[in-house]
Structure formats: structure tokens, C-alpha cells
Short mmCIF file of C-alpha atoms in Angstrom, two decimals:
data_model
loop_
_atom_site.label_atom_id
_atom_site.label_comp_id
_atom_site.label_asym_id
_atom_site.label_seq_id
_atom_site.Cartn_x
_atom_site.Cartn_y
_atom_site.Cartn_z
CA UNK A 22 -0.02 0.01 0.03
CA UNK A 23 1.18 3.54 -0.77
CA UNK A 24 -0.16 7.03 -0.14
CA UNK A 25 -2.13 8.76 -2.91
CA UNK A 26 -4.30 11.85 -3.09
CA UNK A 27 -7.85 11.42 -4.32
CA UNK A 28 -11.21 13.23 -4.14
CA UNK A 29 -14.59 11.62 -3.68
CA UNK A 30 -16.70 14.64 -4.56
CA UNK A 31 -16.26 17.80 -6.66
CA UNK A 32 -15.48 20.97 -4.76
CA UNK A 33 -12.78 23.18 -3.25
CA UNK A 34 -9.31 22.20 -2.08
CA UNK A 35 -10.74 20.67 1.10
CA UNK A 36 -12.15 17.67 -0.86
CA UNK A 37 -8.59 16.35 -1.44
CA UNK A 38 -7.74 13.40 0.78
CA UNK A 39 -4.56 11.43 1.41
CA UNK A 40 -5.45 7.74 1.28
CA UNK A 41 -3.71 4.39 1.15
CA UNK A 42 -4.04 2.51 -2.10
CA UNK A 43 -2.38 -0.41 -3.96
CA UNK A 44 -0.62 0.80 -7.10
CA UNK A 45 -0.51 -2.00 -9.70
CA UNK A 46 2.59 -2.98 -11.61
CA UNK A 47 3.07 -0.87 -14.79
CA UNK A 48 1.29 -2.15 -17.86
CA UNK A 49 2.79 -2.63 -21.27
CA UNK A 50 4.59 0.50 -22.46
CA UNK A 51 4.47 2.06 -19.00
CA UNK A 52 6.96 3.01 -16.29
CA UNK A 53 6.20 3.27 -12.58
CA UNK A 54 8.17 5.86 -10.72
CA UNK A 55 8.75 6.54 -7.00
CA UNK A 56 7.69 10.18 -6.91
CA UNK A 57 9.95 12.78 -5.34
CA UNK A 58 8.17 15.96 -6.45
CA UNK A 59 4.96 17.08 -8.21
CA UNK A 60 4.33 20.14 -10.29
CA UNK A 61 0.89 21.69 -9.79
CA UNK A 62 -1.20 22.97 -12.68
CA UNK A 63 -4.46 24.96 -12.88
CA UNK A 64 -6.12 22.09 -14.77
CA UNK A 65 -5.93 20.10 -11.55
CA UNK A 66 -7.93 22.63 -9.65
CA UNK A 67 -10.41 22.81 -12.52
CA UNK A 68 -10.98 19.03 -12.71
CA UNK A 69 -11.22 18.80 -8.86
CA UNK A 70 -13.92 21.48 -8.82
CA UNK A 71 -15.86 20.19 -11.86
CA UNK A 72 -14.93 23.03 -14.19
CA UNK A 73 -12.75 21.06 -16.60
CA UNK A 74 -13.35 19.83 -20.18
CA UNK A 75 -13.94 16.32 -18.82
CA UNK A 76 -15.82 15.14 -15.76
CA UNK A 77 -13.77 12.72 -13.64
CA UNK A 78 -15.15 9.38 -12.41
CA UNK A 79 -15.38 9.50 -8.62
CA UNK A 80 -13.39 8.76 -6.59
CA UNK A 81 -10.58 10.12 -8.73
CA UNK A 82 -6.90 10.79 -8.56
CA UNK A 83 -5.30 13.75 -10.33
CA UNK A 84 -2.03 15.33 -11.29
CA UNK A 85 -0.13 15.89 -14.53
CA UNK A 86 3.53 16.24 -13.65
CA UNK A 87 6.01 14.34 -11.49
CA UNK A 88 9.68 13.67 -11.10
CA UNK A 89 11.28 10.72 -9.35
CA UNK A 90 13.16 7.44 -9.69
CA UNK A 91 12.13 4.52 -11.93
CA UNK A 92 10.64 1.91 -9.69
CA UNK A 93 9.38 -0.73 -12.22
CA UNK A 94 9.20 -1.13 -15.95
CA UNK A 95 6.37 -2.60 -18.04
CA UNK A 96 6.59 -4.95 -21.02
CA UNK A 97 8.10 -3.54 -24.18
CA UNK A 98 9.90 -0.64 -22.50
CA UNK A 99 13.56 -0.17 -23.29
CA UNK A 100 16.09 2.53 -22.46
CA UNK A 101 15.21 2.79 -18.76
CA UNK A 102 16.40 0.99 -15.66
CA UNK A 103 15.27 1.00 -12.02
CA UNK A 104 16.79 3.96 -10.20
CA UNK A 105 16.94 6.25 -13.25
CA UNK A 106 16.09 9.88 -12.46
CA UNK A 107 13.14 10.87 -14.68
CA UNK A 108 10.44 13.47 -15.10
CA UNK A 109 7.10 13.21 -16.88
CA UNK A 110 5.58 15.03 -19.80
CA UNK A 111 1.82 15.46 -18.97
CA UNK A 112 -0.20 12.42 -20.18
CA UNK A 113 -3.43 12.75 -22.12
CA UNK A 114 -5.55 11.92 -19.04
CA UNK A 115 -4.66 12.72 -15.41
CA UNK A 116 -7.42 10.42 -14.16
CA UNK A 117 -5.98 7.49 -16.14
CA UNK A 118 -2.40 8.28 -15.10
CA UNK A 119 -2.70 10.39 -11.88
CA UNK A 120 0.57 11.81 -10.55
CA UNK A 121 -0.43 12.61 -6.99
CA UNK A 122 1.02 9.71 -5.04
CA UNK A 123 4.15 8.14 -3.70
CA UNK A 124 4.10 5.74 -6.68
CA UNK A 125 2.67 6.57 -10.11
CA UNK A 126 2.71 4.95 -13.50
CA UNK A 127 3.05 6.81 -16.81
CA UNK A 128 3.49 6.01 -20.50
CA UNK A 129 7.14 5.38 -21.20
CA UNK A 130 7.07 7.67 -24.23
CA UNK A 131 6.24 10.59 -21.93
CA UNK A 132 8.97 9.72 -19.42
CA UNK A 133 12.24 11.61 -19.83
CA UNK A 134 15.67 11.30 -18.35
CA UNK A 135 16.30 14.89 -17.38
CA UNK A 136 19.67 16.61 -17.08
CA UNK A 137 21.55 15.07 -14.06
CA UNK A 138 22.16 18.47 -12.44
CA UNK A 139 18.46 19.23 -12.20
CA UNK A 140 16.97 18.83 -8.66
CA UNK A 141 13.65 17.11 -8.08
CA UNK A 142 11.70 20.33 -7.59
CA UNK A 143 12.90 21.88 -10.84
CA UNK A 144 12.45 18.57 -12.69
CA UNK A 145 8.80 18.43 -11.65
CA UNK A 146 8.28 21.95 -13.02
CA UNK A 147 9.56 21.39 -16.58
CA UNK A 148 7.29 19.79 -19.03
CA UNK A 149 3.80 21.30 -18.79
CA UNK A 150 5.12 24.87 -18.97
CA UNK A 151 7.88 24.44 -21.52
CA UNK A 152 6.06 22.06 -23.90
CA UNK A 153 3.00 24.31 -23.80
CA UNK A 154 5.06 27.41 -24.66
CA UNK A 155 7.29 25.62 -27.17
CA UNK A 156 4.35 24.15 -29.06
CA UNK A 157 2.72 27.53 -29.52
CA UNK A 158 5.76 29.72 -30.09
CA UNK A 159 8.20 27.51 -31.94
CA UNK A 160 6.21 24.66 -33.47
CA UNK A 161 3.14 26.65 -34.58
CA UNK A 162 4.15 30.35 -34.82
CA UNK A 163 7.79 29.77 -35.91
CA UNK A 164 8.97 32.50 -33.54
CA UNK A 165 12.39 33.87 -34.62
CA UNK A 166 14.85 36.59 -33.89
CA UNK A 167 13.41 40.11 -33.83
CA UNK A 168 9.76 39.03 -33.58
CA UNK A 169 7.67 40.91 -31.08
CA UNK A 170 5.63 38.39 -29.04
CA UNK A 171 2.95 39.37 -26.56
CA UNK A 172 2.58 37.00 -23.58
CA UNK A 173 -0.50 37.54 -21.42
CA UNK A 174 -0.94 36.08 -17.91
CA UNK A 175 2.84 36.45 -17.98
CA UNK A 176 3.54 35.66 -14.34
CA UNK A 177 2.07 32.11 -14.69
CA UNK A 178 4.55 29.23 -15.16
CA UNK A 179 3.63 28.97 -18.87
CA UNK A 180 3.97 32.71 -19.27
CA UNK A 181 7.43 32.69 -17.67
CA UNK A 182 8.43 29.72 -19.83
CA UNK A 183 7.34 31.66 -22.90
CA UNK A 184 9.46 34.65 -21.91
CA UNK A 185 12.51 32.40 -21.60
CA UNK A 186 11.83 30.64 -24.91
CA UNK A 187 11.40 33.98 -26.67
CA UNK A 188 14.73 35.15 -25.30
CA UNK A 189 16.36 31.85 -26.29
CA UNK A 190 15.54 32.45 -29.97
CA UNK A 191 16.20 36.23 -29.93
CA UNK A 192 12.58 37.38 -30.01
CA UNK A 193 11.27 40.38 -27.99
CA UNK A 194 8.92 39.22 -25.19
CA UNK A 195 6.27 41.71 -24.04
CA UNK A 196 4.70 40.58 -20.78
CA UNK A 197 1.12 41.54 -20.05
CA UNK A 198 -0.08 41.40 -16.42
CA UNK A 199 -3.09 42.88 -14.71
CA UNK A 200 -1.36 45.36 -12.34
CA UNK A 201 2.11 46.75 -11.92
CA UNK A 202 2.72 44.68 -8.73
CA UNK A 203 4.78 42.06 -10.64
CA UNK A 204 6.42 44.45 -13.10
CA UNK A 205 9.97 44.28 -11.70
CA UNK A 206 9.77 40.51 -11.19
CA UNK A 207 8.75 40.07 -14.84
CA UNK A 208 11.62 42.31 -16.00
CA UNK A 209 14.00 40.32 -13.83
CA UNK A 210 12.59 37.12 -15.43
CA UNK A 211 13.56 38.39 -18.90
CA UNK A 212 10.65 40.35 -20.26
CA UNK A 213 11.79 43.16 -22.55
CA UNK A 214 8.65 45.18 -21.73
CA UNK A 215 5.83 44.86 -19.18
CA UNK A 216 2.30 46.21 -19.60
CA UNK A 217 -0.11 46.44 -16.67
CA UNK A 218 -3.38 46.10 -18.56
CA UNK A 219 -5.59 47.44 -15.74
CA UNK A 220 -3.46 50.58 -15.51
CA UNK A 221 -2.36 51.33 -19.07
CA UNK A 222 -3.88 51.40 -22.52
CA UNK A 223 -2.99 47.98 -23.91
CA UNK A 224 -3.30 48.85 -27.63
CA UNK A 225 -1.42 52.18 -27.31
CA UNK A 226 1.43 50.60 -25.36
CA UNK A 227 1.79 47.70 -27.79
CA UNK A 228 1.83 50.11 -30.71
CA UNK A 229 4.49 52.15 -29.03
CA UNK A 230 6.61 49.02 -28.46
CA UNK A 231 6.13 47.24 -31.72
CA UNK A 232 6.11 50.31 -34.00
CA UNK A 233 4.54 50.34 -37.43
CA UNK A 234 5.38 46.67 -38.01
CA UNK A 235 3.06 45.59 -35.23
CA UNK A 236 3.02 42.48 -33.08
CA UNK A 237 3.45 39.26 -35.06
CA UNK A 238 2.67 36.68 -32.31
CA UNK A 239 0.25 36.82 -29.35
CA UNK A 240 0.21 33.97 -26.84
CA UNK A 241 -2.91 34.20 -24.66
CA UNK A 242 -4.77 31.97 -22.13
CA UNK A 243 -7.33 34.60 -21.15
CA UNK A 244 -9.61 35.56 -24.02
CA UNK A 245 -12.30 38.10 -23.20
CA UNK A 246 -12.45 41.82 -24.19
CA UNK A 247 -8.62 42.02 -24.58
CA UNK A 248 -8.99 40.39 -27.98
CA UNK A 249 -9.92 43.83 -29.44
CA UNK A 250 -6.80 45.79 -28.34
CA UNK A 251 -4.51 42.78 -28.89
CA UNK A 252 -5.58 42.19 -32.50
CA UNK A 253 -5.62 46.01 -33.16
CA UNK A 254 -1.88 46.07 -32.42
CA UNK A 255 -0.96 43.01 -34.52
CA UNK A 256 0.91 42.99 -37.80
CA UNK A 257 -0.39 41.91 -41.14
CA UNK A 258 -0.33 38.10 -41.26
CA UNK A 259 0.09 37.89 -37.44
CA UNK A 260 -1.05 34.94 -35.38
CA UNK A 261 -2.91 34.91 -32.05
CA UNK A 262 -2.64 31.54 -30.26
CA UNK A 263 -5.32 30.93 -27.64
CA UNK A 264 -4.63 28.17 -25.10
CA UNK A 265 -7.12 28.96 -22.29
CA UNK A 266 -10.32 30.69 -21.33
CA UNK A 267 -9.58 32.42 -18.01
CA UNK A 268 -11.73 35.47 -18.65
CA UNK A 269 -15.27 35.26 -17.21
CA UNK A 270 -16.43 37.78 -19.86
CA UNK A 271 -17.45 36.95 -23.44
CA UNK A 272 -14.69 36.98 -26.08
CA UNK A 273 -15.59 39.21 -29.03
CA UNK A 274 -14.54 38.21 -32.53
CA UNK A 275 -12.34 41.04 -33.89
CA UNK A 276 -13.79 40.79 -37.44
CA UNK A 277 -12.35 43.93 -38.96
CA UNK A 278 -8.82 43.38 -37.62
CA UNK A 279 -8.89 39.76 -38.87
CA UNK A 280 -10.10 40.80 -42.28
CA UNK A 281 -7.96 43.87 -42.81
CA UNK A 282 -4.72 42.26 -41.58
CA UNK A 283 -5.26 38.63 -42.63
CA UNK A 284 -4.82 37.47 -39.03
CA UNK A 285 -4.85 33.91 -37.83
CA UNK A 286 -6.65 33.11 -34.57
CA UNK A 287 -5.53 29.62 -33.50
CA UNK A 288 -6.79 27.42 -30.73
CA UNK A 289 -4.13 25.27 -29.09
CA UNK A 290 -3.68 22.64 -26.40
CA UNK A 291 -0.48 20.88 -25.32
CA UNK A 292 -1.92 17.53 -26.35
CA UNK A 293 -1.46 18.20 -30.05
CA UNK A 294 2.29 18.16 -29.37
CA UNK A 295 2.37 15.28 -26.92
CA UNK A 296 0.14 13.08 -29.14
CA UNK A 297 2.47 13.43 -32.15
CA UNK A 298 5.75 11.42 -31.69
CA UNK A 299 7.72 13.58 -34.14
CA UNK A 300 6.62 16.91 -32.70
CA UNK A 301 7.13 15.61 -29.15
CA UNK A 302 10.67 14.50 -29.80
CA UNK A 303 11.47 17.93 -31.29
CA UNK A 304 9.98 19.61 -28.23
CA UNK A 305 12.02 17.37 -25.88
CA UNK A 306 15.25 18.12 -27.77
CA UNK A 307 14.64 21.88 -27.74
CA UNK A 308 13.73 21.97 -24.04
CA UNK A 309 16.58 19.68 -22.92
CA UNK A 310 19.07 21.79 -24.90
CA UNK A 311 17.70 24.94 -23.21
CA UNK A 312 17.93 23.39 -19.76
CA UNK A 313 21.47 22.21 -20.32
CA UNK A 314 22.57 25.62 -21.60
CA UNK A 315 20.86 27.50 -18.79
CA UNK A 316 18.60 29.42 -21.19
CA UNK A 317 15.62 27.64 -19.67
CA UNK A 318 15.35 27.51 -15.86
CA UNK A 319 12.05 26.81 -14.06
CA UNK A 320 10.97 29.50 -11.63
CA UNK A 321 9.53 28.00 -8.49
CA UNK A 322 6.90 30.12 -6.67
CA UNK A 323 6.62 27.99 -3.54
CA UNK A 324 7.19 24.44 -2.33
CA UNK A 325 4.73 22.50 -0.14
CA UNK A 326 5.13 19.09 1.49
CA UNK A 327 2.79 16.28 0.31
CA UNK A 328 0.81 16.49 3.55
CA UNK A 329 -0.15 20.10 2.78
CA UNK A 330 -1.80 19.42 -0.59
CA UNK A 331 -4.95 21.29 0.45
CA UNK A 332 -2.92 24.40 1.32
CA UNK A 333 -1.01 24.00 -1.96
CA UNK A 334 -4.27 24.00 -3.95
CA UNK A 335 -5.52 27.05 -2.06
CA UNK A 336 -2.36 28.89 -3.04
CA UNK A 337 -2.79 27.70 -6.64
CA UNK A 338 -6.25 29.26 -6.74
CA UNK A 339 -5.13 32.49 -5.06
CA UNK A 340 -3.37 33.78 -8.22
CA UNK A 341 -0.64 35.14 -5.96
CA UNK A 342 2.10 32.86 -7.27
CA UNK A 343 4.92 33.90 -9.55
CA UNK A 344 5.98 30.73 -11.33
CA UNK A 345 5.38 27.08 -10.49
CA UNK A 346 3.96 25.55 -7.31
CA UNK A 347 5.72 22.31 -6.39
CA UNK A 348 4.84 19.61 -3.83
CA UNK A 349 7.57 17.35 -2.46
CA UNK A 350 7.47 13.84 -1.08
#
């Protein structure tokens, strides 16, 4: 028997329980790891509360990201041995492969030997943020040197990963945040410019920064009314990549900007990268190279022990964090 975290009803952080459960041996094509650290993601709070794209069967486990040591290997898996230090690219279903536990099994193709100098906390904070940002900025948008890229919700782990990736390829990251409270932290994290959207005119500031060429790439998890000023500041042929729906307000379709500038508005989820073996291997190679060079370095907001998972989820929902929340075992 081993400790796992499950919930038996939908609701707030208080529904999470630490329980004892038997974790089966890994199936064909799977690896079971002894978990040392977990990376928390907003999707976990959404599925726990019943606000996710899928409804979990109850009781349910959860969790997308983990780092630890290989404990057991399923049939057909090669290239790994017990004791290997690994981290996990988020699987397609966190209820099928839940990470929150002392032992957890994952598809071998999503299990990665990370750089040996990376600690458990950083290793648990890699793959969701960097694959999400890589897939949008590099795989889809083809971000390159000199491009102006707007990154909204910039103080999230994915936003910070996008800033680092933009700098890695020589682009110009413009961080958009709600207030000026995190301005200096975002500049310190590598943003070339920071816009506090509740305190400044978003379109005017973007026009000042990007000049007559405009913004070629927008990376946004919010939606809502900001679509109008964002698209107004974009360049001809620009692309807006939407990977979330955080705004409680309706998202207007910016018809005239789309028509007059031949814009692309593109929906995107990490799974289109992780489900494609060729694109996933390219993402892994890019991210591992960035980690090894130091161009990519996860920013950890706060670390909680496993026993404080409820407090960790409360902090996750507070929107106070700057970077990734990690839970250690």
C-alpha cells in the first residue's frame, strides 16, 4: 500500500484526501516511478472543482507532472532501468495516469531522463510549462529573432516559460499582467517590456513598443475583451494563439482586424504536441538543450510538503504565485 491523493466529490481544495491504495505494476509500455516531487497546474484545480473539459469518475486521482526514480518497468519498455532519475511530460488523461502519489505509472514515451544536475523540484516543473510554450511559439508560430511576441498572464509558469523561450531564440517578449505589482519581477525574469493592462492602454502601449510593423505573435490563455486591443496592435499576417479561457467575460470576434490584416486566430492545447511522436521529440530536444545551456530555468513560486496538498491548492487558486507551485514527497 502507498499514499495517494484522491477526491470523492467535486469541490474546493478541502475535498482532497490522502489515502492508502495499492498501485498496480506498470502495464505494457508504462513506467512506474517513485515520486519525489509534483508540479501543480491549474487544470488540476479545475478538474477537482468540476470546471474542466472532462468530468472525472469518482473517486478520482489527479495530477499531470512528476519527477522521481524509476521503480518498475512494463513490458516492451527499453532505455530505462530502475533507479533512473526521470520526469514526466503530462499524459493525455490525469485520471488514467494520476501523478499525486508516492508511486505513479506513466506512458514510457512521456517519461524523460532529465539533465543530471536538475533537482527534483525543478524537474517536476519542466514539461507542462515548456512544452505548452514551445508548441505555440516555436512549433506553430515559428517565432524567430526580432519578432515581437505578446505574452498575457505572464507571471504564470507557462507565461514565464514563454518569456525564456522567446529570449532563447532572440525574439522580444512583451509581458502583459493585470497590475504593476509584478512588473519588476517580470523584467527580472527576462521580459523586454511589461504592460499592466488594468493601469495602461494595452493597444497604445503595444503600438509604441512594436512600432509600425506591429506584433506578429500573441500567446494568450485569457480571451475576453482584450482580443480587441490585442488584435488591433498586430501586424499583417500575425497569429494569435489561444490556449485557455480564463476570462469570465465573453470573447468578441475582432472581425475587422482579422479581415484587414489577414490574421490567424488559432486554438491550441499541449496535447497536439504530446500526441504526435515527431513533434514531441522535437519539443524534448529543444527543451533539454535549453535546460542544459541554462537558457531555460524553471521559476519555483513555492514548495509544499505532500501533507499540505490542500494548502497548496488554495495557493494555486489565489493567483498570488509567480511561477510554478511544487509539492515534495
